[in-house]
Every structure is written in structure tokens, then in C-alpha cells.
Amino acid sequence: MATQEHQQAHEVDERTVRKAVGAAAMGNLVEWFDYGIYSYVAIYIAMSFFPGGDESANVALTFALFAVAYLVRPLGGMILGPLGDRVGRKRVLALTIVVMSAASFAIGLLPTFGAVGWLAPILLVVARLVQGFATGGEYGGAAAFIAEYAPDKRRGFYCSFLEFGTTGGFVLAAGLVTVLQLGLSPEAMASWGWRIPFLIAGPLGLVGLYLRSKLEDTPAFRELEERHQVSESPLKDTLVHHWRPVLVCMGLVLFYNVAVYTILFYMPTYLQTTLGLAETPALLYILGMMLMIMFVIIPVGALSDRIGRKPLIVAACIGFIVLGYPAFMLLALGTVTGTVAGLVVLGLLLVMLLGTMSATLPALFATDVRYGGFSIGYNLSTSIFGGTAPFVLETLVISTGNNAMPGIYLVVASVISMAAVIAVAESARKPLPGTSAAVLRAAPA
């Protein structure tokens, strides 16, 4: 009987799908706006929260604190993800966006080292831990939310808007920091200007909360409730019966997040501290690369609906193995041409992942464990390999003196992930596991 139910198609209204996509993508924008700010003002944070001395060492400490938030992301994923499988995606996503925004707002108000000494970095750690816990339940839920609303034949297209929101958060953060650097003196920027983007995160979070509160939960979760098949213990079910897709998720996320955190998070500091570019030109380079990514990410998502997700993921993995190190050698030349060429290569490889992963990863799991399974696998891998990447890369560059070391790190991560890339099943144009087929409702005549 269940099989017959799953074979029946249910219709989804395109207007409702667009609202769901907007609500989920807005939350992701807020999340990555928060994280992007930290990366783009890392030098000012280093000056504000640590004693004077070795600037490179303080920047490395700042990235170490960046990684601290990732220590609790798996805990957030293990608690908030299964909770989303029990009480619904909507409620948990409302919680995550409020907590994330509040933590960022709090960072904008923290006292400096000069005012309270070592209490300053301690308070920064606390805020980052709270932010990291909430973030552990954000991306998996947002991806599941869009995937469960989207029609099967256009899931790649709609899910790519989630990463459009991600990149939009980075662009908004980079653009805002650039405007502040151009409009304020270096002294004002170091004193209080860097706080402004963190304070803006609060109102942005309220906008995201409003959008999410206007929607029902996903059709897939409501269908599960109607059949009385909501898991009583989704965490146990995930770890006992669905550990294989969790491992595949971790493998895919490994090289995906190393790429994301290397190219989007670490790159501004790399261009400034390692290659010696001035602050504003460095951010303008990054801004240009991200605008390029935003321009092509939706077409890439739509392309994955036609040719499949797997060919694009495989191409990206091979591309990073072959071109990761040469791209950073181009950057290390320190010329305009080399910098633009290196960023274009890295950006185009990254967008093949950004346009496909948010549709690929939810399809690894059945509805009753999708939020939790995704969140656990994603955040474990992100905690180990993603959040640590800026700190590891800065340390490698300093210790070896090789400015192209980030390229080697990308290559190694891609080689390790190749097994998961090969193992992932194609999910394009197919129903999500455990749900009936989803088709767009025909427009009225």
C-alpha cells in the first residue's frame, strides 16, 4: 500500500514553492552574511580582541576562534536536525535564524581587549559557540525545506537558490565592508566601523523569521504526519539504520566545504596578509568572483536537472585535483592577470558544487530522517574539515613559506572525497526517498 502511495504524484503550486525558496534562502543569506563578516573583518577582530604584537599570529588566533564555532556544529546538528524530523522543519528553522542573528548582533557589542583584557576573546568564543550550535541546524533544514517543496523535475533549479542566498550573504558582507573601508578612516574602521555589519545581522534575522513564519511545513513532512510515520527517535534511526548515507554525505561535504572555506572565507585574508594586497582591492577581487558565481549558479542548478547532478560533481572534483594548485600558483604571482585568472578558475569549479549539492544531499535520506541525517553528516564533516580550513591554511602558508599551499590542500581534499563522489547515486528528476512524486500544478486556462 505504501508503495502505491509513493507512486502517486502530488501537485505543488509554483507560487508556494517560490515563497518557500525565498524563506529558506533568506535564512541561508543571513547565516553566511554572519560568517562572511567575520572573515572579511578578521584583521580588525585580531586588533580588537587580542593584545598587540605579531599581527600574523593574532590573525591566526582569530581564525582559530572562527573554527571554535565548528566544534559545536555537530552537537547542533545532532540535536536540532532530529528535532526537525520530529516537530517539523518550519519550527526549527525559525529557531536557528533567531539564535544565529542574535549571536552576530552580540559580537557587534562586545568590549575589546583594551577594555576588559582576556575576557574579550572569552566572550567572543561564547558568542561563536552559540552561533555555531544554531548553524548546525540551519543548512540541513533549509536544504530539506526547499527540496521537499520543489517539483522533482526542477529540484536542482530551485535548490540552487539556497546557494544563491549563500553567495548573496557573502556579497552583501563583502560589499558592506568595502563601503565602510572606503567611507571611514582606517582609525574609525578599526575602532568601531567593523562592528556595523554585525549589528545589521539582527534586523536581517527578523526579516528571515517573518518570511519563514508565513509558510506551512513542507508537503513531505505533512504527508509523513498524515500517515502517522513521524519517527519517535529520529537520531537513533539515523545512526542505526541510515549510517551509510551519513558517511556518503560526509565524504561529499569534505571537499565541498574545503573548497567553500578556502575560496570564500580564507581568500580575503590570503590576498591581504600573504600576497600583500591592500584591503579594498582584495575585497573587490573577491566581490567580482562572487558576482560571477551568482550569475551562473542558477543556470548550473537548472543544468543539473537536465544532465544530472553527478556529472557536475565529478567534473568539479577532477577539476580541483588538476587545477587547484595551478590556480593558487597564478594567485601567488601577485599580478592583476594572475589574480583574476586564479579566481575565475576557482570560482567556476566551486559553482559546479554550489549549484548541485543542495539538491544532491537531501536526496541521500528518507523523509523521516532527512533533516537529522543531513545535519549530522554535513556538520561532522564541516566541523573537521571546513571550519578549520582558514586556520590550517594560514598555518601552512606561514610554516612552509609556500604561497600556493592552499592549492595542495584543495587537491588532497578532493582526492579523499573521490570515493564518495563515485558512490553517490544520481537523484535528478526522481522523487525524494520516502515521498510521492512531486509535479508542478498546471496553470489555470
Short mmCIF file of C-alpha atoms in Angstrom, two decimals, residues 6-372:
data_model
loop_
_atom_site.label_atom_id
_atom_site.label_comp_id
_atom_site.label_asym_id
_atom_site.label_seq_id
_atom_site.Cartn_x
_atom_site.Cartn_y
_atom_site.Cartn_z
CA HIS A 6 4.62 6.77 -3.12
CA GLN A 7 3.96 6.17 -6.82
CA GLN A 8 1.06 8.65 -6.85
CA ALA A 9 2.10 12.18 -7.73
CA HIS A 10 1.10 15.21 -5.68
CA GLU A 11 0.89 18.66 -7.20
CA VAL A 12 2.82 21.65 -5.91
CA ASP A 13 1.88 25.25 -6.59
CA GLU A 14 4.71 27.28 -8.14
CA ARG A 15 3.85 30.42 -6.18
CA THR A 16 4.09 28.50 -2.90
CA VAL A 17 7.36 26.91 -4.00
CA ARG A 18 8.81 30.34 -4.71
CA LYS A 19 7.80 31.58 -1.25
CA ALA A 20 9.39 28.52 0.34
CA VAL A 21 12.58 29.04 -1.65
CA GLY A 22 12.71 32.72 -0.66
CA ALA A 23 12.19 31.98 3.03
CA ALA A 24 14.85 29.26 3.15
CA ALA A 25 17.35 31.20 1.03
CA MET A 26 16.92 34.31 3.18
CA GLY A 27 17.93 32.32 6.25
CA ASN A 28 20.96 30.99 4.45
CA LEU A 29 21.84 34.52 3.36
CA VAL A 30 21.75 35.65 7.00
CA GLU A 31 23.89 32.67 8.09
CA TRP A 32 26.61 33.29 5.56
CA PHE A 33 26.40 37.07 5.92
CA ASP A 34 27.24 36.48 9.58
CA TYR A 35 30.12 34.15 8.78
CA GLY A 36 31.33 36.27 5.87
CA ILE A 37 31.56 39.36 8.05
CA TYR A 38 33.84 37.57 10.47
CA SER A 39 36.14 36.57 7.64
CA TYR A 40 36.23 39.99 5.99
CA VAL A 41 36.94 41.92 9.22
CA ALA A 42 39.25 39.26 10.69
CA ILE A 43 42.16 41.73 10.80
CA TYR A 44 40.09 44.22 12.83
CA ILE A 45 38.87 41.47 15.16
CA ALA A 46 42.51 40.44 15.70
CA MET A 47 43.38 44.03 16.65
CA SER A 48 40.34 44.41 18.94
CA PHE A 49 40.31 41.13 20.84
CA PHE A 50 43.99 40.28 21.27
CA PRO A 51 46.99 42.15 22.70
CA GLY A 52 49.30 43.95 20.30
CA GLY A 53 52.31 42.18 18.87
CA ASP A 54 52.64 39.74 15.99
CA GLU A 55 49.83 40.60 13.54
CA SER A 56 50.10 37.28 11.69
CA ALA A 57 49.87 35.33 14.94
CA ASN A 58 46.81 37.34 16.03
CA VAL A 59 45.12 36.73 12.68
CA ALA A 60 45.83 33.01 13.08
CA LEU A 61 44.26 33.17 16.57
CA THR A 62 41.25 34.93 15.09
CA PHE A 63 40.78 32.08 12.63
CA ALA A 64 41.25 29.61 15.48
CA LEU A 65 38.27 31.29 17.16
CA PHE A 66 36.45 31.07 13.84
CA ALA A 67 37.00 27.30 14.00
CA VAL A 68 35.74 27.15 17.61
CA ALA A 69 32.14 27.56 16.43
CA TYR A 70 32.55 24.40 14.39
CA LEU A 71 33.28 22.35 17.50
CA VAL A 72 29.61 22.63 18.48
CA ARG A 73 28.09 22.46 14.99
CA PRO A 74 27.88 18.63 15.13
CA LEU A 75 26.14 18.94 18.50
CA GLY A 76 23.70 21.43 17.00
CA GLY A 77 23.15 19.08 14.07
CA MET A 78 22.56 16.07 16.33
CA ILE A 79 20.00 17.95 18.45
CA LEU A 80 18.30 20.35 16.05
CA GLY A 81 18.31 18.05 12.98
CA PRO A 82 16.41 15.14 14.59
CA LEU A 83 14.17 17.69 16.33
CA GLY A 84 13.23 18.94 12.86
CA ASP A 85 12.32 15.37 11.92
CA ARG A 86 10.01 15.17 14.95
CA VAL A 87 8.31 18.57 15.18
CA GLY A 88 8.75 19.81 11.62
CA ARG A 89 11.21 21.80 9.55
CA LYS A 90 9.49 25.18 9.98
CA ARG A 91 9.71 25.43 13.77
CA VAL A 92 13.38 24.52 13.99
CA LEU A 93 14.34 26.82 11.12
CA ALA A 94 12.60 29.71 12.91
CA LEU A 95 14.70 28.97 15.99
CA THR A 96 18.01 28.75 14.13
CA ILE A 97 17.67 32.08 12.33
CA VAL A 98 16.80 33.94 15.54
CA VAL A 99 19.72 32.49 17.51
CA MET A 100 22.24 32.99 14.69
CA SER A 101 21.28 36.62 14.22
CA ALA A 102 21.26 37.34 17.95
CA ALA A 103 24.77 35.90 18.35
CA SER A 104 26.10 38.04 15.48
CA PHE A 105 24.41 41.13 16.92
CA ALA A 106 26.08 40.38 20.26
CA ILE A 107 29.54 40.22 18.63
CA GLY A 108 28.99 43.77 17.42
CA LEU A 109 28.56 44.89 21.02
CA LEU A 110 31.43 43.04 22.70
CA PRO A 111 34.10 45.00 24.62
CA THR A 112 37.69 44.99 23.33
CA PHE A 113 40.86 43.54 24.85
CA GLY A 114 41.92 47.03 25.84
CA ALA A 115 38.74 47.44 27.90
CA VAL A 116 38.36 44.07 29.66
CA GLY A 117 41.52 42.11 28.86
CA TRP A 118 41.22 38.39 28.20
CA LEU A 119 37.50 38.49 28.95
CA ALA A 120 37.08 39.96 25.45
CA PRO A 121 38.20 36.85 23.49
CA ILE A 122 36.34 34.65 26.01
CA LEU A 123 33.08 36.48 25.27
CA LEU A 124 33.83 36.20 21.55
CA VAL A 125 34.23 32.45 21.97
CA VAL A 126 30.88 32.22 23.77
CA ALA A 127 29.10 34.14 21.00
CA ARG A 128 30.74 31.99 18.34
CA LEU A 129 29.73 28.80 20.18
CA VAL A 130 26.10 29.90 20.35
CA GLN A 131 26.21 30.84 16.68
CA GLY A 132 27.81 27.52 15.76
CA PHE A 133 25.20 25.50 17.65
CA ALA A 134 22.33 27.22 15.83
CA THR A 135 24.08 26.95 12.47
CA GLY A 136 24.25 23.19 12.99
CA GLY A 137 20.51 23.07 12.36
CA GLU A 138 20.29 25.69 9.61
CA TYR A 139 21.71 24.43 6.32
CA GLY A 140 20.37 20.87 6.51
CA GLY A 141 16.90 22.14 7.37
CA ALA A 142 16.91 24.84 4.70
CA ALA A 143 18.05 22.38 2.02
CA ALA A 144 15.42 19.84 3.09
CA PHE A 145 12.78 22.58 3.17
CA ILE A 146 13.37 23.61 -0.45
CA ALA A 147 13.93 20.05 -1.71
CA GLU A 148 10.66 18.86 -0.17
CA TYR A 149 8.70 21.75 -1.69
CA ALA A 150 10.30 21.60 -5.15
CA PRO A 151 8.89 19.56 -8.07
CA ASP A 152 11.08 16.58 -8.98
CA LYS A 153 11.96 17.76 -12.49
CA ARG A 154 13.12 21.20 -11.29
CA ARG A 155 14.63 20.42 -7.88
CA GLY A 156 18.15 21.36 -8.97
CA PHE A 157 16.91 24.73 -10.25
CA TYR A 158 15.01 25.61 -7.08
CA CYS A 159 17.61 24.23 -4.66
CA SER A 160 20.35 26.26 -6.32
CA PHE A 161 18.64 29.39 -4.95
CA LEU A 162 19.74 28.25 -1.49
CA GLU A 163 23.37 28.66 -2.52
CA PHE A 164 22.42 31.82 -4.39
CA GLY A 165 21.42 33.06 -0.93
CA THR A 166 24.73 31.80 0.47
CA THR A 167 26.71 33.73 -2.11
CA GLY A 168 24.39 36.70 -1.68
CA GLY A 169 25.29 36.74 2.01
CA PHE A 170 28.98 36.83 1.12
CA VAL A 171 28.43 39.57 -1.47
CA LEU A 172 26.41 41.65 0.97
CA ALA A 173 29.09 41.22 3.65
CA ALA A 174 31.97 41.98 1.28
CA GLY A 175 30.15 44.93 -0.29
CA LEU A 176 29.25 46.42 3.07
CA VAL A 177 32.78 46.06 4.44
CA THR A 178 34.19 47.58 1.24
CA VAL A 179 31.84 50.59 1.52
CA LEU A 180 32.82 51.07 5.16
CA GLN A 181 36.53 50.89 4.32
CA LEU A 182 36.08 53.50 1.58
CA GLY A 183 33.90 55.77 3.71
CA LEU A 184 35.72 55.60 7.04
CA SER A 185 39.25 56.37 8.07
CA PRO A 186 41.47 53.39 8.98
CA GLU A 187 41.30 54.51 12.62
CA ALA A 188 37.48 54.67 12.63
CA MET A 189 37.21 51.32 10.88
CA ALA A 190 39.50 49.68 13.43
CA SER A 191 37.75 51.39 16.35
CA TRP A 192 34.03 50.92 15.61
CA GLY A 193 33.37 50.61 11.87
CA TRP A 194 33.92 46.84 11.83
CA ARG A 195 31.00 46.45 14.29
CA ILE A 196 28.34 47.85 11.94
CA PRO A 197 27.87 44.71 9.78
CA PHE A 198 27.42 42.55 12.89
CA LEU A 199 24.73 44.91 14.19
CA ILE A 200 22.91 44.79 10.84
CA ALA A 201 22.66 40.99 11.18
CA GLY A 202 19.96 41.45 13.85
CA PRO A 203 17.34 43.12 11.62
CA LEU A 204 18.20 40.74 8.76
CA GLY A 205 17.39 37.80 11.01
CA LEU A 206 13.99 39.29 11.84
CA VAL A 207 13.22 39.59 8.12
CA GLY A 208 14.10 35.93 7.63
CA LEU A 209 11.95 34.93 10.62
CA TYR A 210 8.97 36.83 9.17
CA LEU A 211 9.32 35.08 5.80
CA ARG A 212 9.56 31.64 7.40
CA SER A 213 6.57 32.23 9.68
CA LYS A 214 4.31 32.78 6.67
CA LEU A 215 4.65 29.22 5.32
CA GLU A 216 3.24 25.84 6.22
CA ASP A 217 5.63 22.98 6.81
CA THR A 218 6.75 21.01 3.77
CA PRO A 219 4.35 18.72 1.87
CA ALA A 220 6.67 15.76 2.53
CA PHE A 221 6.62 16.27 6.31
CA ARG A 222 2.84 16.87 6.36
CA GLU A 223 2.42 13.67 4.35
CA LEU A 224 4.52 11.84 6.96
CA GLU A 225 2.32 13.22 9.74
CA GLU A 226 -0.87 12.22 7.95
CA ARG A 227 0.39 8.64 7.64
CA HIS A 228 1.48 8.70 11.32
CA GLN A 229 5.01 7.74 10.29
CA VAL A 230 6.96 10.51 12.06
CA SER A 231 9.87 8.77 13.79
CA GLU A 232 9.74 8.62 17.59
CA SER A 233 13.55 8.53 17.73
CA PRO A 234 14.99 10.00 14.52
CA LEU A 235 18.52 10.27 15.95
CA LYS A 236 18.59 6.56 16.81
CA ASP A 237 17.03 5.62 13.46
CA THR A 238 19.64 7.70 11.62
CA LEU A 239 22.65 6.25 13.43
CA VAL A 240 21.41 2.64 13.37
CA HIS A 241 19.67 2.31 10.01
CA HIS A 242 20.96 5.20 7.87
CA TRP A 243 24.67 5.43 8.69
CA ARG A 244 25.74 4.62 5.11
CA PRO A 245 24.18 7.76 3.56
CA VAL A 246 25.60 9.75 6.50
CA LEU A 247 29.09 8.55 5.50
CA VAL A 248 28.48 9.39 1.83
CA CYS A 249 27.25 12.84 2.91
CA MET A 250 30.41 13.36 4.98
CA GLY A 251 32.61 12.35 2.06
CA LEU A 252 30.89 14.70 -0.38
CA VAL A 253 30.89 17.56 2.10
CA LEU A 254 34.62 17.11 2.82
CA PHE A 255 35.95 18.52 -0.43
CA TYR A 256 32.90 20.72 -0.95
CA ASN A 257 33.47 22.59 2.30
CA VAL A 258 37.25 22.73 1.99
CA ALA A 259 36.60 24.43 -1.36
CA VAL A 260 33.97 26.80 0.08
CA TYR A 261 36.03 27.83 3.10
CA THR A 262 39.25 28.14 1.13
CA ILE A 263 37.79 30.18 -1.73
CA LEU A 264 35.15 32.26 0.02
CA PHE A 265 36.32 32.55 3.64
CA TYR A 266 40.10 32.39 3.60
CA MET A 267 40.69 34.18 0.30
CA PRO A 268 40.30 37.81 1.53
CA THR A 269 42.90 37.27 4.27
CA TYR A 270 45.14 35.31 1.88
CA LEU A 271 45.14 38.16 -0.64
CA GLN A 272 45.87 40.75 2.06
CA THR A 273 48.28 39.10 4.51
CA THR A 274 50.00 36.58 2.24
CA LEU A 275 50.09 38.38 -1.11
CA GLY A 276 50.21 41.90 0.33
CA LEU A 277 47.22 43.40 -1.48
CA ALA A 278 45.55 46.44 0.03
CA GLU A 279 42.26 45.81 1.85
CA THR A 280 39.88 47.41 -0.65
CA PRO A 281 41.37 45.90 -3.86
CA ALA A 282 41.43 42.47 -2.20
CA LEU A 283 37.73 42.68 -1.33
CA LEU A 284 36.88 43.99 -4.80
CA TYR A 285 38.57 40.94 -6.36
CA ILE A 286 36.52 38.65 -4.10
CA LEU A 287 33.36 40.62 -4.79
CA GLY A 288 33.90 40.23 -8.54
CA MET A 289 34.39 36.47 -8.21
CA MET A 290 31.25 36.09 -6.12
CA LEU A 291 29.16 38.13 -8.52
CA MET A 292 30.36 35.81 -11.29
CA ILE A 293 29.29 32.82 -9.18
CA MET A 294 25.86 34.35 -8.53
CA PHE A 295 25.41 34.98 -12.24
CA VAL A 296 25.91 31.33 -13.22
CA ILE A 297 24.73 29.37 -10.14
CA ILE A 298 21.04 29.20 -11.14
CA PRO A 299 21.83 28.02 -14.70
CA VAL A 300 24.13 25.37 -13.20
CA GLY A 301 21.27 24.18 -10.95
CA ALA A 302 18.95 24.02 -13.96
CA LEU A 303 21.63 22.17 -15.94
CA SER A 304 21.81 19.52 -13.21
CA ASP A 305 18.10 18.84 -13.79
CA ARG A 306 18.88 18.02 -17.42
CA ILE A 307 22.19 16.16 -17.34
CA GLY A 308 22.22 15.03 -13.70
CA ARG A 309 23.97 16.15 -10.53
CA LYS A 310 26.69 13.52 -10.59
CA PRO A 311 28.44 14.59 -13.84
CA LEU A 312 28.86 18.12 -12.45
CA ILE A 313 30.12 16.91 -9.06
CA VAL A 314 32.61 14.55 -10.71
CA ALA A 315 33.81 17.33 -13.03
CA ALA A 316 34.34 19.66 -10.06
CA CYS A 317 36.23 17.03 -8.09
CA ILE A 318 38.56 16.24 -11.01
CA GLY A 319 38.89 19.96 -11.75
CA PHE A 320 40.13 20.72 -8.22
CA ILE A 321 42.60 17.84 -8.40
CA VAL A 322 44.02 19.02 -11.72
CA LEU A 323 43.68 22.81 -11.43
CA GLY A 324 43.64 23.57 -7.67
CA TYR A 325 47.40 24.01 -7.30
CA PRO A 326 47.96 25.83 -10.64
CA ALA A 327 45.17 28.27 -9.70
CA PHE A 328 46.98 29.23 -6.50
CA MET A 329 50.28 29.47 -8.37
CA LEU A 330 48.57 32.06 -10.58
CA LEU A 331 47.38 33.93 -7.49
CA ALA A 332 50.87 33.77 -5.98
CA LEU A 333 52.26 35.70 -8.99
CA GLY A 334 50.74 38.81 -7.43
CA THR A 335 49.75 40.30 -10.80
CA VAL A 336 46.32 41.53 -11.83
CA THR A 337 46.11 38.94 -14.62
CA GLY A 338 47.26 36.10 -12.38
CA THR A 339 44.85 37.07 -9.60
CA VAL A 340 41.85 37.36 -11.94
CA ALA A 341 42.69 34.10 -13.75
CA GLY A 342 43.20 32.17 -10.50
CA LEU A 343 39.93 33.43 -9.00
CA VAL A 344 37.98 32.68 -12.19
CA VAL A 345 39.25 29.08 -12.28
CA LEU A 346 38.47 28.51 -8.60
CA GLY A 347 35.10 30.25 -8.83
CA LEU A 348 33.92 28.21 -11.83
CA LEU A 349 34.95 24.95 -10.18
CA LEU A 350 33.21 25.95 -6.96
CA VAL A 351 29.96 26.94 -8.66
CA MET A 352 29.56 23.41 -10.06
CA LEU A 353 29.28 22.28 -6.44
CA LEU A 354 27.23 25.21 -5.18
CA GLY A 355 24.67 24.64 -7.94
CA THR A 356 24.21 20.93 -7.26
CA MET A 357 24.96 19.97 -3.64
CA SER A 358 21.83 21.47 -2.07
CA ALA A 359 19.72 19.20 -4.30
CA THR A 360 22.03 16.17 -4.02
CA LEU A 361 22.47 15.87 -0.26
CA PRO A 362 18.77 15.87 0.80
CA ALA A 363 18.15 13.05 -1.69
CA LEU A 364 20.51 10.77 0.27
CA PHE A 365 17.94 10.40 3.09
CA ALA A 366 14.33 9.29 3.58
CA THR A 367 11.82 11.89 4.80
CA ASP A 368 11.63 10.64 8.38
CA VAL A 369 15.39 11.15 8.94
CA ARG A 370 16.24 13.70 6.22
CA TYR A 371 16.76 16.76 8.41
CA GLY A 372 18.72 14.86 11.06
#
